[in-house]
């Protein structure tokens, strides 16, 4: 990366090195935007950056993943950052973060060069977007002495994604990427942002991520639609019961007030949010009590709810989950992330990992005509400067 940095930006600065991880969510899917609990962790794949201050007011950006055909960086004055670009669209994530920080009064009193290089598969639902946002925020914070704490960094990054990029996501991804802790998952209450870390001591088990290689292209529009459906269900319930978000309700209460939800599809969406919220909390307790069997069954139930009530799986993800469920040595398996493609996460007995991968690899391509990709991951710390 240092050679490329010199080639693209010149040799007269000494760049510093940064890293932001991707994330995998163990359980608590599509609950963050409904004020519920999520249980993600940061992973050891992510995006690296080299960054250095420079004279002038220009922000210069170059990605080794997206710009390999181009030899010049994207260049813009901090004063000119106002709206999205359609070409080299990846730059919208860093620009969004700069724009949000400016709007919160942070003063960019100089220029900066950033070179990015990621090893996260794009479009796989492992939060490459959150990774580049939080990474850029961290770089700005360090190089301009903004001293932004991890939770604020997550909030600014989410704001960039919502208001600049135009994806109405919740806080989970940016929070996990910013606040991740080695060998721990984070239980996050998305209405209060209270969080606690739970040690992920899986001993004889491994976390395996399987990429369906179905790009989650519908994710943006369908994601926003699901959120609207949940909002409509919430508005209906509010006519008869005082709550501020769907996850204020437990399952019995939702049942009791379900008559107020006019549209049966919206009721299914609400049922997922409420039941998934309860599963996330139970799963956290199960893990703390060392009950991996229960944890796994809750993961499986989460997939079923995402398939039948929230309807964000695709046949390929269902196939991967079902194959995993039928394999001895698997505790649990479910789709992870926004859905409509992307990955599953499975808890697999260490000694069975090789056979598990071989079995899924063969059966998945036989049943879907597609090739799956497998990653054995470790749980990592959140975004950081590398010294
Ligand atoms: C995407 C969003 C998150 C979250 C998940 C689903 O990853 O960015 O905010 O809603 O989907 O749990």
PDB file of N, CA, C and O in Angstrom, residues 312-384:
ATOM      1  N   UNK A 312     -37.206 -11.477   3.824  1.00  0.00           N
ATOM      2  CA  UNK A 312     -36.001 -10.877   3.241  1.00  0.00           C
ATOM      3  C   UNK A 312     -34.947 -11.927   2.862  1.00  0.00           C
ATOM      4  O   UNK A 312     -33.826 -11.581   2.539  1.00  0.00           O
ATOM      5  N   UNK A 313     -35.333 -13.209   2.950  1.00  0.00           N
ATOM      6  CA  UNK A 313     -34.372 -14.217   2.485  1.00  0.00           C
ATOM      7  C   UNK A 313     -34.613 -14.418   0.977  1.00  0.00           C
ATOM      8  O   UNK A 313     -35.549 -13.886   0.422  1.00  0.00           O
ATOM      9  N   UNK A 314     -33.748 -15.144   0.355  1.00  0.00           N
ATOM     10  CA  UNK A 314     -33.947 -15.576  -1.040  1.00  0.00           C
ATOM     11  C   UNK A 314     -33.749 -17.088  -1.018  1.00  0.00           C
ATOM     12  O   UNK A 314     -33.176 -17.625  -0.062  1.00  0.00           O
ATOM     13  N   UNK A 315     -34.217 -17.809  -2.069  1.00  0.00           N
ATOM     14  CA  UNK A 315     -34.099 -19.272  -2.035  1.00  0.00           C
ATOM     15  C   UNK A 315     -32.674 -19.758  -1.762  1.00  0.00           C
ATOM     16  O   UNK A 315     -32.477 -20.761  -1.075  1.00  0.00           O
ATOM     17  N   UNK A 316     -31.687 -19.021  -2.262  1.00  0.00           N
ATOM     18  CA  UNK A 316     -30.292 -19.449  -2.053  1.00  0.00           C
ATOM     19  C   UNK A 316     -29.921 -19.414  -0.566  1.00  0.00           C
ATOM     20  O   UNK A 316     -29.240 -20.313  -0.068  1.00  0.00           O
ATOM     21  N   UNK A 317     -30.359 -18.368   0.142  1.00  0.00           N
ATOM     22  CA  UNK A 317     -30.061 -18.288   1.583  1.00  0.00           C
ATOM     23  C   UNK A 317     -30.812 -19.372   2.340  1.00  0.00           C
ATOM     24  O   UNK A 317     -30.288 -19.975   3.280  1.00  0.00           O
ATOM     25  N   UNK A 318     -32.064 -19.627   1.912  1.00  0.00           N
ATOM     26  CA  UNK A 318     -32.833 -20.708   2.560  1.00  0.00           C
ATOM     27  C   UNK A 318     -32.133 -22.044   2.352  1.00  0.00           C
ATOM     28  O   UNK A 318     -32.049 -22.864   3.268  1.00  0.00           O
ATOM     29  N   UNK A 319     -31.639 -22.270   1.147  1.00  0.00           N
ATOM     30  CA  UNK A 319     -30.945 -23.530   0.850  1.00  0.00           C
ATOM     31  C   UNK A 319     -29.722 -23.676   1.750  1.00  0.00           C
ATOM     32  O   UNK A 319     -29.505 -24.735   2.356  1.00  0.00           O
ATOM     33  N   UNK A 320     -28.930 -22.614   1.862  1.00  0.00           N
ATOM     34  CA  UNK A 320     -27.728 -22.687   2.709  1.00  0.00           C
ATOM     35  C   UNK A 320     -28.092 -22.982   4.159  1.00  0.00           C
ATOM     36  O   UNK A 320     -27.455 -23.811   4.812  1.00  0.00           O
ATOM     37  N   UNK A 321     -29.140 -22.306   4.658  1.00  0.00           N
ATOM     38  CA  UNK A 321     -29.528 -22.523   6.061  1.00  0.00           C
ATOM     39  C   UNK A 321     -30.032 -23.952   6.246  1.00  0.00           C
ATOM     40  O   UNK A 321     -29.625 -24.650   7.188  1.00  0.00           O
ATOM     41  N   UNK A 322     -30.883 -24.404   5.338  1.00  0.00           N
ATOM     42  CA  UNK A 322     -31.441 -25.760   5.488  1.00  0.00           C
ATOM     43  C   UNK A 322     -30.343 -26.825   5.407  1.00  0.00           C
ATOM     44  O   UNK A 322     -30.354 -27.805   6.153  1.00  0.00           O
ATOM     45  N   UNK A 323     -29.386 -26.635   4.494  1.00  0.00           N
ATOM     46  CA  UNK A 323     -28.279 -27.605   4.400  1.00  0.00           C
ATOM     47  C   UNK A 323     -27.508 -27.636   5.724  1.00  0.00           C
ATOM     48  O   UNK A 323     -27.154 -28.707   6.227  1.00  0.00           O
ATOM     49  N   UNK A 324     -27.275 -26.457   6.288  1.00  0.00           N
ATOM     50  CA  UNK A 324     -26.531 -26.402   7.560  1.00  0.00           C
ATOM     51  C   UNK A 324     -27.325 -27.078   8.677  1.00  0.00           C
ATOM     52  O   UNK A 324     -26.760 -27.826   9.476  1.00  0.00           O
ATOM     53  N   UNK A 325     -28.641 -26.825   8.716  1.00  0.00           N
ATOM     54  CA  UNK A 325     -29.457 -27.414   9.787  1.00  0.00           C
ATOM     55  C   UNK A 325     -29.392 -28.938   9.756  1.00  0.00           C
ATOM     56  O   UNK A 325     -29.490 -29.596  10.789  1.00  0.00           O
ATOM     57  N   UNK A 326     -29.244 -29.493   8.538  1.00  0.00           N
ATOM     58  CA  UNK A 326     -29.282 -30.949   8.426  1.00  0.00           C
ATOM     59  C   UNK A 326     -27.906 -31.578   8.665  1.00  0.00           C
ATOM     60  O   UNK A 326     -27.757 -32.787   8.614  1.00  0.00           O
ATOM     61  N   UNK A 327     -26.900 -30.740   8.921  1.00  0.00           N
ATOM     62  CA  UNK A 327     -25.542 -31.288   9.038  1.00  0.00           C
ATOM     63  C   UNK A 327     -25.173 -31.513  10.503  1.00  0.00           C
ATOM     64  O   UNK A 327     -25.240 -30.591  11.312  1.00  0.00           O
ATOM     65  N   UNK A 328     -24.765 -32.745  10.851  1.00  0.00           N
ATOM     66  CA  UNK A 328     -24.396 -32.999  12.247  1.00  0.00           C
ATOM     67  C   UNK A 328     -23.189 -32.128  12.632  1.00  0.00           C
ATOM     68  O   UNK A 328     -22.306 -31.915  11.812  1.00  0.00           O
ATOM     69  N   UNK A 329     -23.204 -31.623  13.831  1.00  0.00           N
ATOM     70  CA  UNK A 329     -22.077 -30.775  14.245  1.00  0.00           C
ATOM     71  C   UNK A 329     -22.358 -29.294  14.042  1.00  0.00           C
ATOM     72  O   UNK A 329     -21.511 -28.463  14.355  1.00  0.00           O
ATOM     73  N   UNK A 330     -23.538 -28.964  13.518  1.00  0.00           N
ATOM     74  CA  UNK A 330     -23.912 -27.556  13.394  1.00  0.00           C
ATOM     75  C   UNK A 330     -24.876 -27.212  14.524  1.00  0.00           C
ATOM     76  O   UNK A 330     -25.891 -27.874  14.706  1.00  0.00           O
ATOM     77  N   UNK A 331     -24.553 -26.173  15.283  1.00  0.00           N
ATOM     78  CA  UNK A 331     -25.443 -25.759  16.375  1.00  0.00           C
ATOM     79  C   UNK A 331     -26.576 -24.891  15.849  1.00  0.00           C
ATOM     80  O   UNK A 331     -27.711 -24.981  16.328  1.00  0.00           O
ATOM     81  N   UNK A 332     -26.270 -23.999  14.906  1.00  0.00           N
ATOM     82  CA  UNK A 332     -27.308 -23.126  14.384  1.00  0.00           C
ATOM     83  C   UNK A 332     -26.818 -22.423  13.137  1.00  0.00           C
ATOM     84  O   UNK A 332     -25.607 -22.306  12.915  1.00  0.00           O
ATOM     85  N   UNK A 333     -27.773 -21.954  12.332  1.00  0.00           N
ATOM     86  CA  UNK A 333     -27.393 -21.276  11.099  1.00  0.00           C
ATOM     87  C   UNK A 333     -28.521 -20.357  10.658  1.00  0.00           C
ATOM     88  O   UNK A 333     -29.694 -20.706  10.767  1.00  0.00           O
ATOM     89  N   UNK A 334     -28.155 -19.192  10.164  1.00  0.00           N
ATOM     90  CA  UNK A 334     -29.173 -18.221   9.723  1.00  0.00           C
ATOM     91  C   UNK A 334     -28.579 -17.233   8.746  1.00  0.00           C
ATOM     92  O   UNK A 334     -27.356 -17.088   8.682  1.00  0.00           O
ATOM     93  N   UNK A 335     -29.449 -16.575   7.990  1.00  0.00           N
ATOM     94  CA  UNK A 335     -28.944 -15.465   7.175  1.00  0.00           C
ATOM     95  C   UNK A 335     -28.519 -14.352   8.107  1.00  0.00           C
ATOM     96  O   UNK A 335     -29.032 -14.216   9.216  1.00  0.00           O
ATOM     97  N   UNK A 336     -27.563 -13.534   7.671  1.00  0.00           N
ATOM     98  CA  UNK A 336     -27.106 -12.431   8.513  1.00  0.00           C
ATOM     99  C   UNK A 336     -27.069 -11.157   7.686  1.00  0.00           C
ATOM    100  O   UNK A 336     -26.784 -11.204   6.483  1.00  0.00           O
ATOM    101  N   UNK A 337     -27.386 -10.032   8.308  1.00  0.00           N
ATOM    102  CA  UNK A 337     -27.382  -8.754   7.582  1.00  0.00           C
ATOM    103  C   UNK A 337     -28.764  -8.410   7.059  1.00  0.00           C
ATOM    104  O   UNK A 337     -29.772  -8.948   7.518  1.00  0.00           O
ATOM    105  N   UNK A 338     -28.796  -7.537   6.075  1.00  0.00           N
ATOM    106  CA  UNK A 338     -30.069  -7.017   5.566  1.00  0.00           C
ATOM    107  C   UNK A 338     -30.901  -8.040   4.800  1.00  0.00           C
ATOM    108  O   UNK A 338     -32.123  -7.982   4.789  1.00  0.00           O
ATOM    109  N   UNK A 339     -30.248  -8.986   4.137  1.00  0.00           N
ATOM    110  CA  UNK A 339     -30.963 -10.014   3.375  1.00  0.00           C
ATOM    111  C   UNK A 339     -30.947  -9.750   1.878  1.00  0.00           C
ATOM    112  O   UNK A 339     -30.148  -8.953   1.384  1.00  0.00           O
ATOM    113  N   UNK A 340     -31.793 -10.470   1.137  1.00  0.00           N
ATOM    114  CA  UNK A 340     -31.857 -10.396  -0.332  1.00  0.00           C
ATOM    115  C   UNK A 340     -30.522 -10.767  -0.955  1.00  0.00           C
ATOM    116  O   UNK A 340     -30.045 -10.117  -1.893  1.00  0.00           O
ATOM    117  N   UNK A 341     -29.897 -11.795  -0.434  1.00  0.00           N
ATOM    118  CA  UNK A 341     -28.564 -12.188  -0.895  1.00  0.00           C
ATOM    119  C   UNK A 341     -27.622 -12.016   0.277  1.00  0.00           C
ATOM    120  O   UNK A 341     -28.044 -11.806   1.409  1.00  0.00           O
ATOM    121  N   UNK A 342     -26.323 -12.114  -0.006  1.00  0.00           N
ATOM    122  CA  UNK A 342     -25.349 -11.997   1.074  1.00  0.00           C
ATOM    123  C   UNK A 342     -25.070 -13.330   1.731  1.00  0.00           C
ATOM    124  O   UNK A 342     -25.071 -14.371   1.054  1.00  0.00           O
ATOM    125  N   UNK A 343     -24.878 -13.323   3.043  1.00  0.00           N
ATOM    126  CA  UNK A 343     -24.283 -14.472   3.726  1.00  0.00           C
ATOM    127  C   UNK A 343     -25.188 -15.119   4.764  1.00  0.00           C
ATOM    128  O   UNK A 343     -26.116 -14.496   5.268  1.00  0.00           O
ATOM    129  N   UNK A 344     -24.815 -16.372   5.112  1.00  0.00           N
ATOM    130  CA  UNK A 344     -25.350 -16.991   6.328  1.00  0.00           C
ATOM    131  C   UNK A 344     -24.214 -17.064   7.338  1.00  0.00           C
ATOM    132  O   UNK A 344     -23.036 -17.017   6.979  1.00  0.00           O
ATOM    133  N   UNK A 345     -24.615 -17.183   8.615  1.00  0.00           N
ATOM    134  CA  UNK A 345     -23.621 -17.403   9.669  1.00  0.00           C
ATOM    135  C   UNK A 345     -23.994 -18.711  10.354  1.00  0.00           C
ATOM    136  O   UNK A 345     -25.169 -18.942  10.657  1.00  0.00           O
ATOM    137  N   UNK A 346     -23.003 -19.563  10.565  1.00  0.00           N
ATOM    138  CA  UNK A 346     -23.265 -20.877  11.161  1.00  0.00           C
ATOM    139  C   UNK A 346     -22.268 -21.137  12.282  1.00  0.00           C
ATOM    140  O   UNK A 346     -21.101 -20.737  12.200  1.00  0.00           O
ATOM    141  N   UNK A 347     -22.742 -21.827  13.327  1.00  0.00           N
ATOM    142  CA  UNK A 347     -21.843 -22.241  14.412  1.00  0.00           C
ATOM    143  C   UNK A 347     -21.581 -23.723  14.212  1.00  0.00           C
ATOM    144  O   UNK A 347     -22.501 -24.543  14.305  1.00  0.00           O
ATOM    145  N   UNK A 348     -20.323 -24.054  13.907  1.00  0.00           N
ATOM    146  CA  UNK A 348     -19.977 -25.413  13.477  1.00  0.00           C
ATOM    147  C   UNK A 348     -18.889 -25.990  14.376  1.00  0.00           C
ATOM    148  O   UNK A 348     -17.908 -25.295  14.695  1.00  0.00           O
ATOM    149  N   UNK A 349     -19.062 -27.243  14.744  1.00  0.00           N
ATOM    150  CA  UNK A 349     -18.066 -27.950  15.552  1.00  0.00           C
ATOM    151  C   UNK A 349     -16.711 -27.933  14.834  1.00  0.00           C
ATOM    152  O   UNK A 349     -16.659 -28.203  13.623  1.00  0.00           O
ATOM    153  N   UNK A 350     -15.649 -27.593  15.576  1.00  0.00           N
ATOM    154  CA  UNK A 350     -14.312 -27.436  14.986  1.00  0.00           C
ATOM    155  C   UNK A 350     -13.927 -28.599  14.077  1.00  0.00           C
ATOM    156  O   UNK A 350     -13.510 -28.420  12.935  1.00  0.00           O
ATOM    157  N   UNK A 351     -14.102 -29.823  14.596  1.00  0.00           N
ATOM    158  CA  UNK A 351     -13.647 -31.005  13.862  1.00  0.00           C
ATOM    159  C   UNK A 351     -14.474 -31.279  12.616  1.00  0.00           C
ATOM    160  O   UNK A 351     -14.083 -32.092  11.775  1.00  0.00           O
ATOM    161  N   UNK A 352     -15.651 -30.643  12.516  1.00  0.00           N
ATOM    162  CA  UNK A 352     -16.509 -30.922  11.359  1.00  0.00           C
ATOM    163  C   UNK A 352     -16.433 -29.842  10.287  1.00  0.00           C
ATOM    164  O   UNK A 352     -17.103 -29.943   9.257  1.00  0.00           O
ATOM    165  N   UNK A 353     -15.611 -28.793  10.556  1.00  0.00           N
ATOM    166  CA  UNK A 353     -15.640 -27.635   9.652  1.00  0.00           C
ATOM    167  C   UNK A 353     -15.319 -28.021   8.199  1.00  0.00           C
ATOM    168  O   UNK A 353     -16.026 -27.637   7.264  1.00  0.00           O
ATOM    169  N   UNK A 354     -14.272 -28.828   8.029  1.00  0.00           N
ATOM    170  CA  UNK A 354     -13.875 -29.191   6.668  1.00  0.00           C
ATOM    171  C   UNK A 354     -14.986 -29.924   5.932  1.00  0.00           C
ATOM    172  O   UNK A 354     -15.305 -29.613   4.784  1.00  0.00           O
ATOM    173  N   UNK A 355     -15.579 -30.889   6.643  1.00  0.00           N
ATOM    174  CA  UNK A 355     -16.649 -31.687   6.026  1.00  0.00           C
ATOM    175  C   UNK A 355     -17.872 -30.817   5.762  1.00  0.00           C
ATOM    176  O   UNK A 355     -18.571 -30.976   4.759  1.00  0.00           O
ATOM    177  N   UNK A 356     -18.150 -29.900   6.691  1.00  0.00           N
ATOM    178  CA  UNK A 356     -19.279 -28.984   6.542  1.00  0.00           C
ATOM    179  C   UNK A 356     -19.118 -28.171   5.248  1.00  0.00           C
ATOM    180  O   UNK A 356     -20.034 -28.056   4.426  1.00  0.00           O
ATOM    181  N   UNK A 357     -17.916 -27.626   5.077  1.00  0.00           N
ATOM    182  CA  UNK A 357     -17.671 -26.790   3.897  1.00  0.00           C
ATOM    183  C   UNK A 357     -17.800 -27.629   2.623  1.00  0.00           C
ATOM    184  O   UNK A 357     -18.441 -27.212   1.656  1.00  0.00           O
ATOM    185  N   UNK A 358     -17.230 -28.819   2.657  1.00  0.00           N
ATOM    186  CA  UNK A 358     -17.286 -29.673   1.460  1.00  0.00           C
ATOM    187  C   UNK A 358     -18.737 -30.016   1.115  1.00  0.00           C
ATOM    188  O   UNK A 358     -19.152 -29.979  -0.053  1.00  0.00           O
ATOM    189  N   UNK A 359     -19.527 -30.324   2.160  1.00  0.00           N
ATOM    190  CA  UNK A 359     -20.935 -30.706   1.954  1.00  0.00           C
ATOM    191  C   UNK A 359     -21.739 -29.541   1.387  1.00  0.00           C
ATOM    192  O   UNK A 359     -22.455 -29.668   0.388  1.00  0.00           O
ATOM    193  N   UNK A 360     -21.619 -28.369   2.028  1.00  0.00           N
ATOM    194  CA  UNK A 360     -22.394 -27.227   1.553  1.00  0.00           C
ATOM    195  C   UNK A 360     -21.970 -26.808   0.147  1.00  0.00           C
ATOM    196  O   UNK A 360     -22.802 -26.464  -0.699  1.00  0.00           O
ATOM    197  N   UNK A 361     -20.659 -26.835  -0.076  1.00  0.00           N
ATOM    198  CA  UNK A 361     -20.121 -26.438  -1.375  1.00  0.00           C
ATOM    199  C   UNK A 361     -20.773 -27.254  -2.492  1.00  0.00           C
ATOM    200  O   UNK A 361     -21.313 -26.716  -3.458  1.00  0.00           O
ATOM    201  N   UNK A 362     -20.762 -28.588  -2.286  1.00  0.00           N
ATOM    202  CA  UNK A 362     -21.274 -29.496  -3.314  1.00  0.00           C
ATOM    203  C   UNK A 362     -22.794 -29.366  -3.466  1.00  0.00           C
ATOM    204  O   UNK A 362     -23.311 -29.174  -4.571  1.00  0.00           O
ATOM    205  N   UNK A 363     -23.497 -29.450  -2.342  1.00  0.00           N
ATOM    206  CA  UNK A 363     -24.972 -29.452  -2.402  1.00  0.00           C
ATOM    207  C   UNK A 363     -25.525 -28.105  -2.861  1.00  0.00           C
ATOM    208  O   UNK A 363     -26.526 -28.043  -3.567  1.00  0.00           O
ATOM    209  N   UNK A 364     -24.874 -27.023  -2.452  1.00  0.00           N
ATOM    210  CA  UNK A 364     -25.368 -25.690  -2.822  1.00  0.00           C
ATOM    211  C   UNK A 364     -25.275 -25.499  -4.331  1.00  0.00           C
ATOM    212  O   UNK A 364     -26.229 -25.048  -4.962  1.00  0.00           O
ATOM    213  N   UNK A 365     -24.140 -25.890  -4.911  1.00  0.00           N
ATOM    214  CA  UNK A 365     -24.056 -25.675  -6.354  1.00  0.00           C
ATOM    215  C   UNK A 365     -24.968 -26.642  -7.098  1.00  0.00           C
ATOM    216  O   UNK A 365     -25.545 -26.291  -8.128  1.00  0.00           O
ATOM    217  N   UNK A 366     -25.148 -27.844  -6.542  1.00  0.00           N
ATOM    218  CA  UNK A 366     -26.070 -28.792  -7.184  1.00  0.00           C
ATOM    219  C   UNK A 366     -27.496 -28.239  -7.192  1.00  0.00           C
ATOM    220  O   UNK A 366     -28.201 -28.289  -8.186  1.00  0.00           O
ATOM    221  N   UNK A 367     -27.913 -27.649  -6.073  1.00  0.00           N
ATOM    222  CA  UNK A 367     -29.305 -27.199  -5.950  1.00  0.00           C
ATOM    223  C   UNK A 367     -29.567 -25.835  -6.563  1.00  0.00           C
ATOM    224  O   UNK A 367     -30.686 -25.531  -6.944  1.00  0.00           O
ATOM    225  N   UNK A 368     -28.558 -24.966  -6.610  1.00  0.00           N
ATOM    226  CA  UNK A 368     -28.841 -23.594  -7.067  1.00  0.00           C
ATOM    227  C   UNK A 368     -28.057 -23.207  -8.320  1.00  0.00           C
ATOM    228  O   UNK A 368     -28.316 -22.168  -8.913  1.00  0.00           O
ATOM    229  N   UNK A 369     -27.066 -24.006  -8.683  1.00  0.00           N
ATOM    230  CA  UNK A 369     -26.229 -23.648  -9.835  1.00  0.00           C
ATOM    231  C   UNK A 369     -25.237 -22.534  -9.505  1.00  0.00           C
ATOM    232  O   UNK A 369     -24.580 -21.989 -10.389  1.00  0.00           O
ATOM    233  N   UNK A 370     -25.136 -22.164  -8.245  1.00  0.00           N
ATOM    234  CA  UNK A 370     -24.199 -21.113  -7.854  1.00  0.00           C
ATOM    235  C   UNK A 370     -23.078 -21.683  -6.995  1.00  0.00           C
ATOM    236  O   UNK A 370     -23.214 -22.737  -6.416  1.00  0.00           O
ATOM    237  N   UNK A 371     -22.000 -20.921  -6.905  1.00  0.00           N
ATOM    238  CA  UNK A 371     -20.851 -21.324  -6.093  1.00  0.00           C
ATOM    239  C   UNK A 371     -20.872 -20.522  -4.790  1.00  0.00           C
ATOM    240  O   UNK A 371     -21.037 -19.304  -4.816  1.00  0.00           O
ATOM    241  N   UNK A 372     -20.741 -21.203  -3.680  1.00  0.00           N
ATOM    242  CA  UNK A 372     -20.673 -20.488  -2.391  1.00  0.00           C
ATOM    243  C   UNK A 372     -19.213 -20.220  -2.025  1.00  0.00           C
ATOM    244  O   UNK A 372     -18.318 -20.907  -2.515  1.00  0.00           O
ATOM    245  N   UNK A 373     -18.988 -19.206  -1.195  1.00  0.00           N
ATOM    246  CA  UNK A 373     -17.643 -18.948  -0.674  1.00  0.00           C
ATOM    247  C   UNK A 373     -17.702 -19.011   0.848  1.00  0.00           C
ATOM    248  O   UNK A 373     -18.696 -18.587   1.435  1.00  0.00           O
ATOM    249  N   UNK A 374     -16.648 -19.542   1.452  1.00  0.00           N
ATOM    250  CA  UNK A 374     -16.664 -19.777   2.908  1.00  0.00           C
ATOM    251  C   UNK A 374     -15.556 -18.979   3.596  1.00  0.00           C
ATOM    252  O   UNK A 374     -14.454 -18.872   3.064  1.00  0.00           O
ATOM    253  N   UNK A 375     -15.875 -18.438   4.769  1.00  0.00           N
ATOM    254  CA  UNK A 375     -14.869 -17.724   5.552  1.00  0.00           C
ATOM    255  C   UNK A 375     -14.948 -18.208   6.997  1.00  0.00           C
ATOM    256  O   UNK A 375     -16.034 -18.253   7.575  1.00  0.00           O
ATOM    257  N   UNK A 376     -13.789 -18.577   7.548  1.00  0.00           N
ATOM    258  CA  UNK A 376     -13.730 -18.857   8.986  1.00  0.00           C
ATOM    259  C   UNK A 376     -13.255 -17.564   9.613  1.00  0.00           C
ATOM    260  O   UNK A 376     -12.176 -17.083   9.282  1.00  0.00           O
ATOM    261  N   UNK A 377     -14.044 -17.007  10.511  1.00  0.00           N
ATOM    262  CA  UNK A 377     -13.662 -15.678  10.989  1.00  0.00           C
ATOM    263  C   UNK A 377     -13.254 -15.689  12.454  1.00  0.00           C
ATOM    264  O   UNK A 377     -13.629 -16.561  13.224  1.00  0.00           O
ATOM    265  N   UNK A 378     -12.490 -14.683  12.826  1.00  0.00           N
ATOM    266  CA  UNK A 378     -12.218 -14.413  14.235  1.00  0.00           C
ATOM    267  C   UNK A 378     -12.880 -13.088  14.559  1.00  0.00           C
ATOM    268  O   UNK A 378     -13.093 -12.259  13.677  1.00  0.00           O
ATOM    269  N   UNK A 379     -13.164 -12.905  15.837  1.00  0.00           N
ATOM    270  CA  UNK A 379     -13.860 -11.688  16.270  1.00  0.00           C
ATOM    271  C   UNK A 379     -12.820 -10.646  16.635  1.00  0.00           C
ATOM    272  O   UNK A 379     -11.930 -10.910  17.440  1.00  0.00           O
ATOM    273  N   UNK A 380     -12.952  -9.459  16.053  1.00  0.00           N
ATOM    274  CA  UNK A 380     -11.863  -8.487  16.174  1.00  0.00           C
ATOM    275  C   UNK A 380     -12.286  -7.214  16.915  1.00  0.00           C
ATOM    276  O   UNK A 380     -13.464  -7.016  17.218  1.00  0.00           O
ATOM    277  N   UNK A 381     -11.319  -6.342  17.172  1.00  0.00           N
ATOM    278  CA  UNK A 381     -11.601  -5.016  17.732  1.00  0.00           C
ATOM    279  C   UNK A 381     -12.204  -4.122  16.654  1.00  0.00           C
ATOM    280  O   UNK A 381     -12.091  -4.408  15.458  1.00  0.00           O
ATOM    281  N   UNK A 382     -12.768  -3.019  17.091  1.00  0.00           N
ATOM    282  CA  UNK A 382     -13.375  -2.063  16.164  1.00  0.00           C
ATOM    283  C   UNK A 382     -12.332  -1.204  15.448  1.00  0.00           C
ATOM    284  O   UNK A 382     -11.125  -1.456  15.542  1.00  0.00           O
ATOM    285  N   UNK A 383     -12.805  -0.161  14.760  1.00  0.00           N
ATOM    286  CA  UNK A 383     -11.937   0.686  13.927  1.00  0.00           C
ATOM    287  C   UNK A 383     -10.797   1.266  14.757  1.00  0.00           C
ATOM    288  O   UNK A 383     -10.994   1.677  15.898  1.00  0.00           O
ATOM    289  N   UNK A 384      -9.620   1.291  14.166  1.00  0.00           N
ATOM    290  CA  UNK A 384      -8.451   1.729  14.940  1.00  0.00           C
ATOM    291  C   UNK A 384      -7.302   2.212  14.060  1.00  0.00           C
ATOM    292  O   UNK A 384      -7.225   1.863  12.881  1.00  0.00           O
TER     293      UNK A 384
END
